[in-house]
XYZ file of C-alpha atoms in Angstrom:
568
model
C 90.607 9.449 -32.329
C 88.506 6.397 -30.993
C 87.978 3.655 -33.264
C 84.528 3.952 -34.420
C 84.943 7.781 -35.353
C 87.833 6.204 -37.347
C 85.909 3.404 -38.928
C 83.345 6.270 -40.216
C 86.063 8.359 -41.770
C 87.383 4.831 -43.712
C 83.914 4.076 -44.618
C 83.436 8.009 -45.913
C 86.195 7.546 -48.157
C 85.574 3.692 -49.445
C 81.545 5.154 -50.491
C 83.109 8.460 -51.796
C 84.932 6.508 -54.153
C 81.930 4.135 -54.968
C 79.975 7.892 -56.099
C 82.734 8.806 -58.788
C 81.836 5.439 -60.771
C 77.987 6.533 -60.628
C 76.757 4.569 -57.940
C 73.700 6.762 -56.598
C 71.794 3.748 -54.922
C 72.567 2.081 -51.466
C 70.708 -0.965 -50.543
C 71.061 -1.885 -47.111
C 69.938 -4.910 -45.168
C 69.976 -4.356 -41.053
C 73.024 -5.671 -39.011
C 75.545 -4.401 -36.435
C 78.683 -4.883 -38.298
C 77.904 -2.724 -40.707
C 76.874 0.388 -38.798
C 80.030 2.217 -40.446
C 78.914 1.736 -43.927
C 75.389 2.195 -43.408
C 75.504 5.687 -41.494
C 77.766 6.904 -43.893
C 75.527 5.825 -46.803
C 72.335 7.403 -44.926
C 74.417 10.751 -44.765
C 75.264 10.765 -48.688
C 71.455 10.301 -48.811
C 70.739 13.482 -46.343
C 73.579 15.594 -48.919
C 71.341 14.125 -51.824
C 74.334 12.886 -53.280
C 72.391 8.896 -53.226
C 69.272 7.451 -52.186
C 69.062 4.669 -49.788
C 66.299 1.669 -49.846
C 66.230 -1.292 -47.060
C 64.687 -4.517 -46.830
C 65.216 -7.375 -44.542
C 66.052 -10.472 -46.525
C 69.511 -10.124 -47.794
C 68.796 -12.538 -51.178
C 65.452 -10.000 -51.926
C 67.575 -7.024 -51.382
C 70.183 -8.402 -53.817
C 67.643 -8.906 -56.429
C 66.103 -5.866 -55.644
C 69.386 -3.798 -56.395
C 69.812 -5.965 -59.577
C 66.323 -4.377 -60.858
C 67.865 -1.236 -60.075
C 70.531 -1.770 -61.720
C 68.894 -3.045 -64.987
C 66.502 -0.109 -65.520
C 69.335 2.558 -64.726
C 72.379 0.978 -66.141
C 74.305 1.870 -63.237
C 76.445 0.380 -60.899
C 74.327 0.106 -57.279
C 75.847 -0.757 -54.162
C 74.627 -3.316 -51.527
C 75.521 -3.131 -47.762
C 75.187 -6.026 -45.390
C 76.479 -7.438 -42.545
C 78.513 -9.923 -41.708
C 78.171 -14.021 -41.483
C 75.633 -15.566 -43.265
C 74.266 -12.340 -44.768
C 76.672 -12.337 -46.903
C 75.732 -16.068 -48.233
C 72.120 -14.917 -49.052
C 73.937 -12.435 -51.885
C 75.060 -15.577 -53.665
C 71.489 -15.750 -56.024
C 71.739 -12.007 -56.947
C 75.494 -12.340 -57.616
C 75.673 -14.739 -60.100
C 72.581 -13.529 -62.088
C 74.572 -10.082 -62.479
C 78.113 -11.709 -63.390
C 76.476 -13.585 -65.783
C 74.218 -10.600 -67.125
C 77.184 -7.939 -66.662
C 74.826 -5.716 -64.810
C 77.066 -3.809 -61.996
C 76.423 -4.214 -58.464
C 79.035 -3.751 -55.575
C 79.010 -5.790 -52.407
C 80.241 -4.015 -49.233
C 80.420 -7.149 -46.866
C 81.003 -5.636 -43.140
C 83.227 -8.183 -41.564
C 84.837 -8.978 -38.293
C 88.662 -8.569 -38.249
C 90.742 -10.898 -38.481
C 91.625 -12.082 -35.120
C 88.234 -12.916 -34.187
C 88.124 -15.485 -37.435
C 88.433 -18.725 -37.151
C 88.062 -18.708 -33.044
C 84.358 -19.570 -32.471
C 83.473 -15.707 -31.985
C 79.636 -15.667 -32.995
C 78.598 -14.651 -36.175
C 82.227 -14.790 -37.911
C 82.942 -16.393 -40.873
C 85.357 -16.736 -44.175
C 84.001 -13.758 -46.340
C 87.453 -14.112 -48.472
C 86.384 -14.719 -51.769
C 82.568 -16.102 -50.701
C 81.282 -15.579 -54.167
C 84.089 -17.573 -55.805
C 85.049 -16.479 -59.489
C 82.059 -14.554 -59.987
C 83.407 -11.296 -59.284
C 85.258 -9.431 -61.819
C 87.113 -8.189 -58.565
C 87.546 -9.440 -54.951
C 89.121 -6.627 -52.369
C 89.620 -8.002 -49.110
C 90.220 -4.606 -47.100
C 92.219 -4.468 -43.574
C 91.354 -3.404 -40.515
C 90.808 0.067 -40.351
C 94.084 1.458 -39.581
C 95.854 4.791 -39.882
C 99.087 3.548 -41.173
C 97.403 2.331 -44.407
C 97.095 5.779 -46.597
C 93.932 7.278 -47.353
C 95.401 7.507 -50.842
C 95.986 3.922 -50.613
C 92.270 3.021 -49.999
C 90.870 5.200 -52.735
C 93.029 3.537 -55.396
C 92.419 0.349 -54.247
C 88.619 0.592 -54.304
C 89.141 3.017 -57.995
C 91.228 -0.121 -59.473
C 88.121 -2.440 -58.368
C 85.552 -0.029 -60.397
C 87.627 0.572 -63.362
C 87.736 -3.160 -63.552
C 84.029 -2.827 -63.272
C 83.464 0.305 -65.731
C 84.892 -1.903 -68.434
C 83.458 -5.723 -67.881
C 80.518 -5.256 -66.269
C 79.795 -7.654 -63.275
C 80.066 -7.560 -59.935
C 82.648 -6.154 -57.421
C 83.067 -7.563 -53.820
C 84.399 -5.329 -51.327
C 84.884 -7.384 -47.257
C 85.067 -4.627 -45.186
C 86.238 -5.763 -41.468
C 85.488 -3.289 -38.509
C 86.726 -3.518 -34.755
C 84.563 -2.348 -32.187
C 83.511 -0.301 -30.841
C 80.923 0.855 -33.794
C 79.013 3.226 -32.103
C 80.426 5.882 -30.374
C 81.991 7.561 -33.163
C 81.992 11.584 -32.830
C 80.094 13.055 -35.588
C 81.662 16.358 -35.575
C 85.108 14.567 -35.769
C 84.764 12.186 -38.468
C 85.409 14.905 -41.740
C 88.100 17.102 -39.586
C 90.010 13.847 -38.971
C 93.500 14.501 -39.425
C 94.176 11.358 -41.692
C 91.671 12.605 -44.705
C 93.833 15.804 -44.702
C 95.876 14.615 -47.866
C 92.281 14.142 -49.622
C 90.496 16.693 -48.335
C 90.328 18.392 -52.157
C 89.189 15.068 -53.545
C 86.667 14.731 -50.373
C 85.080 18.283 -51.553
C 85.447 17.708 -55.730
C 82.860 14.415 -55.913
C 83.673 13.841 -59.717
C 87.320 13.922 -59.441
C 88.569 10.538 -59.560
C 92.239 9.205 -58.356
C 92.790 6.984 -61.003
C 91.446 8.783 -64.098
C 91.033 5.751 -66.460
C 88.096 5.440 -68.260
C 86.985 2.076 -70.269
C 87.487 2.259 -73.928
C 86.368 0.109 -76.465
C 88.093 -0.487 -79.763
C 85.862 0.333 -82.747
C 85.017 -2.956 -84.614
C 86.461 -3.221 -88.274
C 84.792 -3.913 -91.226
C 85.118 -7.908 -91.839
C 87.937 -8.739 -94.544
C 85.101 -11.096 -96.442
C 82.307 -8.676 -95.896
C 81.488 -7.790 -99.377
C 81.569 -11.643 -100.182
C 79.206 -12.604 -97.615
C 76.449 -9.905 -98.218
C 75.733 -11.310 -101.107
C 75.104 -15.128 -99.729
C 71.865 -16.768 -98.166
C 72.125 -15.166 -94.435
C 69.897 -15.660 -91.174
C 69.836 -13.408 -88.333
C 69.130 -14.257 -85.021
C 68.646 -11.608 -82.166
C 68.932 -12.383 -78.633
C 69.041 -10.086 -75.433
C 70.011 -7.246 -76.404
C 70.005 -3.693 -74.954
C 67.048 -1.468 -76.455
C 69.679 1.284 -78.220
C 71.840 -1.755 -79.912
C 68.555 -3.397 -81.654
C 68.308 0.269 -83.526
C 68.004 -0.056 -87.643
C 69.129 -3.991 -87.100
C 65.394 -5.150 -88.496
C 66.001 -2.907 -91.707
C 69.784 -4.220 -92.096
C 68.433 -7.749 -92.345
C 65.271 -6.989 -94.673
C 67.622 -5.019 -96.777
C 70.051 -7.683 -96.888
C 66.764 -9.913 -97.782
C 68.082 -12.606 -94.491
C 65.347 -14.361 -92.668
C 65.582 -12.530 -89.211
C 64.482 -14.271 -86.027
C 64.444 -12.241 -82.833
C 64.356 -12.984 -78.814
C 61.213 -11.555 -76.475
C 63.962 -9.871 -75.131
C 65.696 -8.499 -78.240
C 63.273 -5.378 -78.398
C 63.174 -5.802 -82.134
C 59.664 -6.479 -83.852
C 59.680 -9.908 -85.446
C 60.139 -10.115 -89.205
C 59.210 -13.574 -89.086
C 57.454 -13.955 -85.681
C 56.572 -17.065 -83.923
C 59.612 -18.499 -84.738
C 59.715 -20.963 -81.790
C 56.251 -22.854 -83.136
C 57.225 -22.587 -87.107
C 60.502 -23.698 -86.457
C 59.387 -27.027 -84.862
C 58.301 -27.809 -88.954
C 61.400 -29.536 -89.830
C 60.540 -28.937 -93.766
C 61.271 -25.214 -93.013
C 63.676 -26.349 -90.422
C 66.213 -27.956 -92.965
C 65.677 -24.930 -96.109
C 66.549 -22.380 -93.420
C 69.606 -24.904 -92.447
C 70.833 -24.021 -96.321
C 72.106 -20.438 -95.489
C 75.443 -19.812 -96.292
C 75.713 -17.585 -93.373
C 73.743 -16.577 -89.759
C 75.205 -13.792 -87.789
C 73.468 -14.029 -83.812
C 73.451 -10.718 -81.895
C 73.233 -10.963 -77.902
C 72.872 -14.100 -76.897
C 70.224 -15.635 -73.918
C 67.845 -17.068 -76.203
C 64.649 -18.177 -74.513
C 63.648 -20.544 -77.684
C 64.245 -24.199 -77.808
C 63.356 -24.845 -81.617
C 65.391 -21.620 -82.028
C 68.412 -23.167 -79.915
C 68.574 -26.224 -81.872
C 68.574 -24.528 -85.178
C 71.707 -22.687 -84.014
C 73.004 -26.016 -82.998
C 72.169 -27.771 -86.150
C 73.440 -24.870 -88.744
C 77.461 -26.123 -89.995
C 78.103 -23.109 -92.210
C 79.729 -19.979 -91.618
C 78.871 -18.475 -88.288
C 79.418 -15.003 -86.566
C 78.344 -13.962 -83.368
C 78.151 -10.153 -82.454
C 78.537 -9.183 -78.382
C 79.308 -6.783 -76.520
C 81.023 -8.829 -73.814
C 84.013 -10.020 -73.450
C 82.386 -13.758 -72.372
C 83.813 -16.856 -73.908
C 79.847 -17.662 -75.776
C 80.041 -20.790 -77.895
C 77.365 -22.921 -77.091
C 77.449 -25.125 -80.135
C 81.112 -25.189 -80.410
C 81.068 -23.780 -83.268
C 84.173 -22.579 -85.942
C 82.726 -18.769 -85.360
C 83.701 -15.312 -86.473
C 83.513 -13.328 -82.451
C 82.769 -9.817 -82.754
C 83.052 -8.172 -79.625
C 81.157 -4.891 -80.098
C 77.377 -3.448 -79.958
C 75.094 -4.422 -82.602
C 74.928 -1.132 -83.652
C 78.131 -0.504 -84.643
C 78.540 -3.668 -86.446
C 75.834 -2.887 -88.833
C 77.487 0.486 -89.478
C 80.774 -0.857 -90.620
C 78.657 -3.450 -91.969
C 76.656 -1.807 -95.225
C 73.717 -4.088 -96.706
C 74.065 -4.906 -100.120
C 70.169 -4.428 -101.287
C 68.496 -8.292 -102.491
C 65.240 -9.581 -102.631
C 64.669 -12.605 -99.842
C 66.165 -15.732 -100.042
C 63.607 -17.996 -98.650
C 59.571 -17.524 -98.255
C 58.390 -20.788 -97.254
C 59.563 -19.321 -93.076
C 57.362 -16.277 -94.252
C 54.375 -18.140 -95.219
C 54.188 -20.385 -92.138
C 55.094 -17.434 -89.991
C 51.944 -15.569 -91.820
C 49.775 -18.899 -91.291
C 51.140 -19.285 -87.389
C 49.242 -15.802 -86.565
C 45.892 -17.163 -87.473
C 46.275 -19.876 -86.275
C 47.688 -19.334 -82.701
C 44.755 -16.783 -82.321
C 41.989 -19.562 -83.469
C 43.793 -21.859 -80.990
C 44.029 -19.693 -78.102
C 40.713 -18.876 -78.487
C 38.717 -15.573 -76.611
C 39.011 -16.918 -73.018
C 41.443 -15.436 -70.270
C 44.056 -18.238 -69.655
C 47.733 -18.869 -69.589
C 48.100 -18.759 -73.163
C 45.554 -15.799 -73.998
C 47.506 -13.833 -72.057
C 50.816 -14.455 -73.625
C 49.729 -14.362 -76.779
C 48.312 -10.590 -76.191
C 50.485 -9.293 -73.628
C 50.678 -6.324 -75.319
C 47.053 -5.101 -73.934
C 48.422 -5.406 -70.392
C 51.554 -3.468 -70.789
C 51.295 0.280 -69.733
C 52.360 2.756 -72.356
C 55.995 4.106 -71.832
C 56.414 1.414 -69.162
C 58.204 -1.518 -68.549
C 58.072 -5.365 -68.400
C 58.961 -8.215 -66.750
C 58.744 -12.010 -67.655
C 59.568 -14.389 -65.119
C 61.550 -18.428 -65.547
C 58.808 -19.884 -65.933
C 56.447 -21.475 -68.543
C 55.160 -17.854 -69.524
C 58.116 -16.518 -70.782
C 58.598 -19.323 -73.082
C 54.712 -19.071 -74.068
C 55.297 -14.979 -74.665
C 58.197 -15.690 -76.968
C 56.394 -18.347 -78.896
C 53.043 -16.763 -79.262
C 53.436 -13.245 -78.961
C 54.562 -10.002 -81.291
C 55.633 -7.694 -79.300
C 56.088 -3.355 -80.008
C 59.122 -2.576 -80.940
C 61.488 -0.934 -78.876
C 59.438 -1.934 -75.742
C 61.590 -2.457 -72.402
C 61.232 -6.325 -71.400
C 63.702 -7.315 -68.648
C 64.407 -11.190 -67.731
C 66.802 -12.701 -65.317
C 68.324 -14.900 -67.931
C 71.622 -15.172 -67.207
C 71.218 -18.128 -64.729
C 67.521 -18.356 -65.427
C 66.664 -19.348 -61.690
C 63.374 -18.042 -59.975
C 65.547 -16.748 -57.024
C 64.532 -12.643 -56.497
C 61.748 -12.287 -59.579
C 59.489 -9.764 -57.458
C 62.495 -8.294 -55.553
C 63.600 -7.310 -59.367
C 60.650 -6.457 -60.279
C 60.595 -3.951 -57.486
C 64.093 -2.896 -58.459
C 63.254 -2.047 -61.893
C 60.025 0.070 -60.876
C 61.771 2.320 -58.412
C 64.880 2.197 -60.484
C 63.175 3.341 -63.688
C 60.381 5.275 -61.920
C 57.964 4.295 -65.166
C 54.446 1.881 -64.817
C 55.925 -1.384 -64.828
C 54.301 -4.941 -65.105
C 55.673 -8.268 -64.036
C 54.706 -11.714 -64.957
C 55.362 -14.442 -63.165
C 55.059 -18.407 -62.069
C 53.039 -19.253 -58.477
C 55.925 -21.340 -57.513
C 58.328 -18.227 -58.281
C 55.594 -16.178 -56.261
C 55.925 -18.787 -53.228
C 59.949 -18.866 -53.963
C 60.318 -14.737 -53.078
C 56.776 -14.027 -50.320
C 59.432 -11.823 -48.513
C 60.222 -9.538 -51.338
C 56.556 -8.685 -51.505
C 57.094 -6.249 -49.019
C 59.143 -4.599 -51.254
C 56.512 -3.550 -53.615
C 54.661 -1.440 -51.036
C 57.575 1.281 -51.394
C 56.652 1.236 -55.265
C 54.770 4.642 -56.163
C 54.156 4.245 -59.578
C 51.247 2.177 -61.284
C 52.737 -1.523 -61.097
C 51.126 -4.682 -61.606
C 52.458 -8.035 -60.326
C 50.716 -10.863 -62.738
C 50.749 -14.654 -60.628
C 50.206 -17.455 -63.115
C 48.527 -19.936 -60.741
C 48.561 -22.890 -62.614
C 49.009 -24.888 -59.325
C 52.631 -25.541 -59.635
C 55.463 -26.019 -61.647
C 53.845 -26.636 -65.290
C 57.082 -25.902 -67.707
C 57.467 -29.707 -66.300
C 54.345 -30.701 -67.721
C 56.993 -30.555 -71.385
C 58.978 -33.461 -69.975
C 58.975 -36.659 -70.233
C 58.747 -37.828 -67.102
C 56.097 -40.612 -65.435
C 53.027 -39.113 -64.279
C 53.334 -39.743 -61.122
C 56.635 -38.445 -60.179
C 56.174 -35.764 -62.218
C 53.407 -34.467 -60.187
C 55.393 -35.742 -56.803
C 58.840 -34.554 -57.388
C 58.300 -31.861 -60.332
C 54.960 -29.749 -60.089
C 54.684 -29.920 -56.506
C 51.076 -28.636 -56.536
C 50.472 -26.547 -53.563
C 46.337 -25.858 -54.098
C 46.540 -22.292 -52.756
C 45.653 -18.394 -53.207
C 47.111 -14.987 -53.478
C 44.193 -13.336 -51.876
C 45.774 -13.208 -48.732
C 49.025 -12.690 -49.360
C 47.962 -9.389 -51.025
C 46.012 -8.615 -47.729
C 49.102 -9.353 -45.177
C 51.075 -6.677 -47.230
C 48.478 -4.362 -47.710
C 48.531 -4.357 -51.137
C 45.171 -3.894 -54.086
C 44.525 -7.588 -55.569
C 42.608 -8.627 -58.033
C 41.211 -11.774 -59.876
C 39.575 -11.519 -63.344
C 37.701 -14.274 -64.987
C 37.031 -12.363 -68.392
C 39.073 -10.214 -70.608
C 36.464 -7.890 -69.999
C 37.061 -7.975 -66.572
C 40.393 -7.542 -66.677
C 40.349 -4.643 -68.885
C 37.861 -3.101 -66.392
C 40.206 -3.628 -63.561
C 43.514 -2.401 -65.308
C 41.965 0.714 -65.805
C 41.782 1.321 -61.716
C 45.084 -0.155 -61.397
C 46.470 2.188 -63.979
C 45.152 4.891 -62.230
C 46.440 3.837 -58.831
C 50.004 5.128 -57.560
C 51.152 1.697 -56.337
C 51.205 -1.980 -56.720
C 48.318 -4.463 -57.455
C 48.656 -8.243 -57.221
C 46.385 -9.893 -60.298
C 46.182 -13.682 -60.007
C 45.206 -14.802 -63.186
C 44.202 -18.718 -61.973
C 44.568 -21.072 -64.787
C 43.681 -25.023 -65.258
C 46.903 -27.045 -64.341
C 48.095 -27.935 -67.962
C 46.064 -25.950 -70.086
C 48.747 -23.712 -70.988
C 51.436 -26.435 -71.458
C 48.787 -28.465 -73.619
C 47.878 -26.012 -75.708
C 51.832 -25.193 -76.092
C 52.284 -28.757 -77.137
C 49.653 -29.321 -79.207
C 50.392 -26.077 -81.250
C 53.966 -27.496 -81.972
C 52.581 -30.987 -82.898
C 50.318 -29.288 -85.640
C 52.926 -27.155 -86.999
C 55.630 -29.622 -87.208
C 53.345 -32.063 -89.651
C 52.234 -28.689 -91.670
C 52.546 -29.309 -95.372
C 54.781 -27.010 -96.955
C 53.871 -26.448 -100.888
């Protein structure tokens, strides 16, 4: 059998095994190396056994398959080529080790004698992403005396690993040439699958049948001493099904609860990252006896340092297995789902603790709204995101100030799907996720995000004209960078070496990719316009172009009025 009807029959069994851990999305950038991989992951796709998306920029495609990966909560593979293609991963890979979201690298490489010998296009692949992988298989040369039994194990151990961490898996794949000759009739009669031929034709039999368990959490020994103390509840990320009943636990318990944008809980005590900056509230909610955090990823500074401040007795509940301890504190870890805390966890029914938080958090509502005032502008629209989002959709909030204004200003639905690349917070990928999570949840989805994020990820843009679903990509053009606008810094470098104001429009950018744009001036407007972009199947660009530190003002005003509030 020639060698490239051989590589095919390796690849067939390396992406069989990739299909028994529910991987049922291939994202493949173009290159030569990979030709193996990629044909075999276009024939799954003709069997309807996957589906297969493309895109040439390897760092969009690895967002792109992290969106995917977000709104299915499924592992999804990536295929690329070899050299620096690999490299461009990098972005995508650390965002999803540090966000346990499951994607699988399959790095073509060459083999190993052309390494290290100034063949073109060769490089070290060998652990390229470092300790970010919760496994690293560096596969040989395709080569009938390694056992296909061998290989399937060997890729199974690497997903189990997966299954039960989370993360990301990195599989270098080197293939001799030729790569293109290979005999399609040949490839599933070749004699080396025959001792797997009945796992070839049974796609949800595994080799290694271990499945990931996790231990049910135990009721705390102290648990009936601590219910009845002073207790705060902060929520962070968490996943929508976790947050369930947690917002009744905590009012039942009568604990001030503060939740994350991204917690999917509606605020008891919203606005917490404005009332918090009163340092009169600040220091009575500092008397708990207790605060329990779920998830972690908290977008809130004021929230941050109250966590970092607060010296009594402190658990944290998560699902991970992550070393999270921020604050170095002496904390009770809990590794389990929110939900099934609270159930071994009973409330013990008592009225609340502390109402000055309430009060301010009552007087922050008016307020913010009088502040914000009726005009279309950074904070307007963070403040009432809610009239933007779709119903039974999805959304997106980008690194940038906005996310920070939407978790300060804003009360959102409960059990409404916001998804943030939080884990390293960069603004590598936001529209290739974007992307990723509309195809990968197939529901109207909205994004939000920066015009230096926008200018970061042009390329990805393309991506959005596979999207067939009502999606709307929001650009805050505030004419650079304005979260720096909140630091200290001289004037004059800051708007050098920070903002890096660029004085340009969308308009065209929208036009190059063939895609609807639009740019409101009123609410009015808008709500005119979202009406035809709600009832368009596909994406629409809406620049929403903002004075340069309007938003960032009005953020920093806000917390300057609040923080010399007199509480009675």
């Amino acid at each position: 059998m020639n060698t490239s009807t051989f590589n095919r029959s390796w690849a067939r069994v390396v992406l069989n095994a990739l299909l028994r851990y529910g991987v049922k999305h291939f994202c493949i950038a173009p290159g030569s190396r990979s030709t193996p991989l990629t044909l075999e992951a276009v024939r799954l796709q003709q069997q309807n056994a996957a589906e297969c998306h493309t895109h040439f920029d390897e760092r969009g495609l690895g967002f792109f398959a992290l969106g995917v990966a977000k709104a299915t909560q499924a592992p999804v593979a990536i295929i690329v080529t070899s050299g620096t293609a690999v490299a461009n991963l990098y972005p995508a890979v650390i965002e999803a080790s540090l966000t346990h979201h499951k994607l699988i690298v399959l790095s073509a490489d060459r083999p190993p004698e052309l390494i290290g010998c100034g063949v073109n296009q060769a490089i070290q692949q060998q652990h390229i992403f470092g300790q970010y992988p919760v496994a690293s298989l560096n596969l040989p040369k395709p080569s009938s005396h390694f056992s296909p039994n061998w290989l399937i194990a060997t890729v199974e151990q690497a997903c189990t690993q997966q299954a039960e961490k989370g993360g990301v898996v990195h599989i270098n794949a080197p293939f001799a040439e030729p790569l293109y000759d290979a005999d399609e009739n040949a490839i599933g009669q070749d004699p080396w699958l025959a001792p797997i031929q009945r796992w070839l034709n049974q796609p949800q039999t595994k080799w290694i049948d271990q499945q990931a368990t996790q231990q049910d959490v135990l009721m705390h020994e102290n648990w009936d001493y601590w219910r009845t103390k002073r207790g705060v509840v902060v929520v962070g990320k968490l996943p929508l099904e976790q947050g369930m009943g947690l917002k009744l636990w905590a009012e039942t318990l009568g604990w001030c609860l503060i939740s994350d944008v991204q917690s999917g809980i509606e605020a008891s005590l919203p606005f917490a990252d404005i009332w918090l900056s009163n340092k009169t509230v600040e220091q009575r909610l500092l008397q708990a006896d207790i605060v329990i955090q779920f998830g972690s990823q908290i977008v809130s500074k004021r929230v941050n340092q109250f966590l970092n401040a607060f010296k009594g007795e402190f658990w944290l509940v998560e699902n991970s297995q992550d070393y999270l301890n921020p604050y170095a504190h002496q904390q009770t870890r809990f590794v389990a789902k929110a939900h099934h805390f609270t159930r071994v966890h009973p409330p013990l029914r008592q009225k609340p603790w502390l109402l000055e938080p309430l009060a301010l958090s009552q007087f922050c509502a008016g307020f913010i709204e009088q502040q914000v005032g009726g005009n279309l502008n950074e904070a307007s629209l963070a403040h009432h995101i809610e009239r933007v989002m779709p119903p039974n959709g999805n959304l997106f909030l980008g690194n940038s100030l906005f996310v920070r204004l939407v978790d300060a200003l804003c009360k959102l639905p409960e059990g409404y799907p916001v998804y943030t690349n939080r884990g390293a917070s960069g603004i590598d990928g936001l529209i290739a996720t974007i992307a990723g999570i509309a195809k990968g949840s197939n529901a109207p989805t909205v994004g939000v995000i920066g015009d230096i994020s926008c200018l970061h990820d042009l390329n990805s843009i393309a991506l959005l004209r596979n999207i067939t679903q009502p999606t709307l990509l929001f650009v805050i053009n505030n004419n650079g960078g304005a979260i720096f606008d909140m630091l200290p810094v001289d004037a004059q470098a800051k708007e050098k070496y920070y903002r890096l104001s660029h004085n340009l429009e969308f308009s065209q950018i929208a036009t190059m990719f063939g895609l609807e744009y639009l740019r409101p001036y009123t609410w009015a407007d808008l709500a005119t316009k979202l009406k035809q972009a709600y009832a368009r199947k596909g994406v629409t660009i809406v620049e929403i172009k903002v004075n340069d530190q309007e938003g960032s003002s009005l953020y920093k005003a806000l917390l300057e009025q609040i923080s010399r509030a007199s509480i009675d």
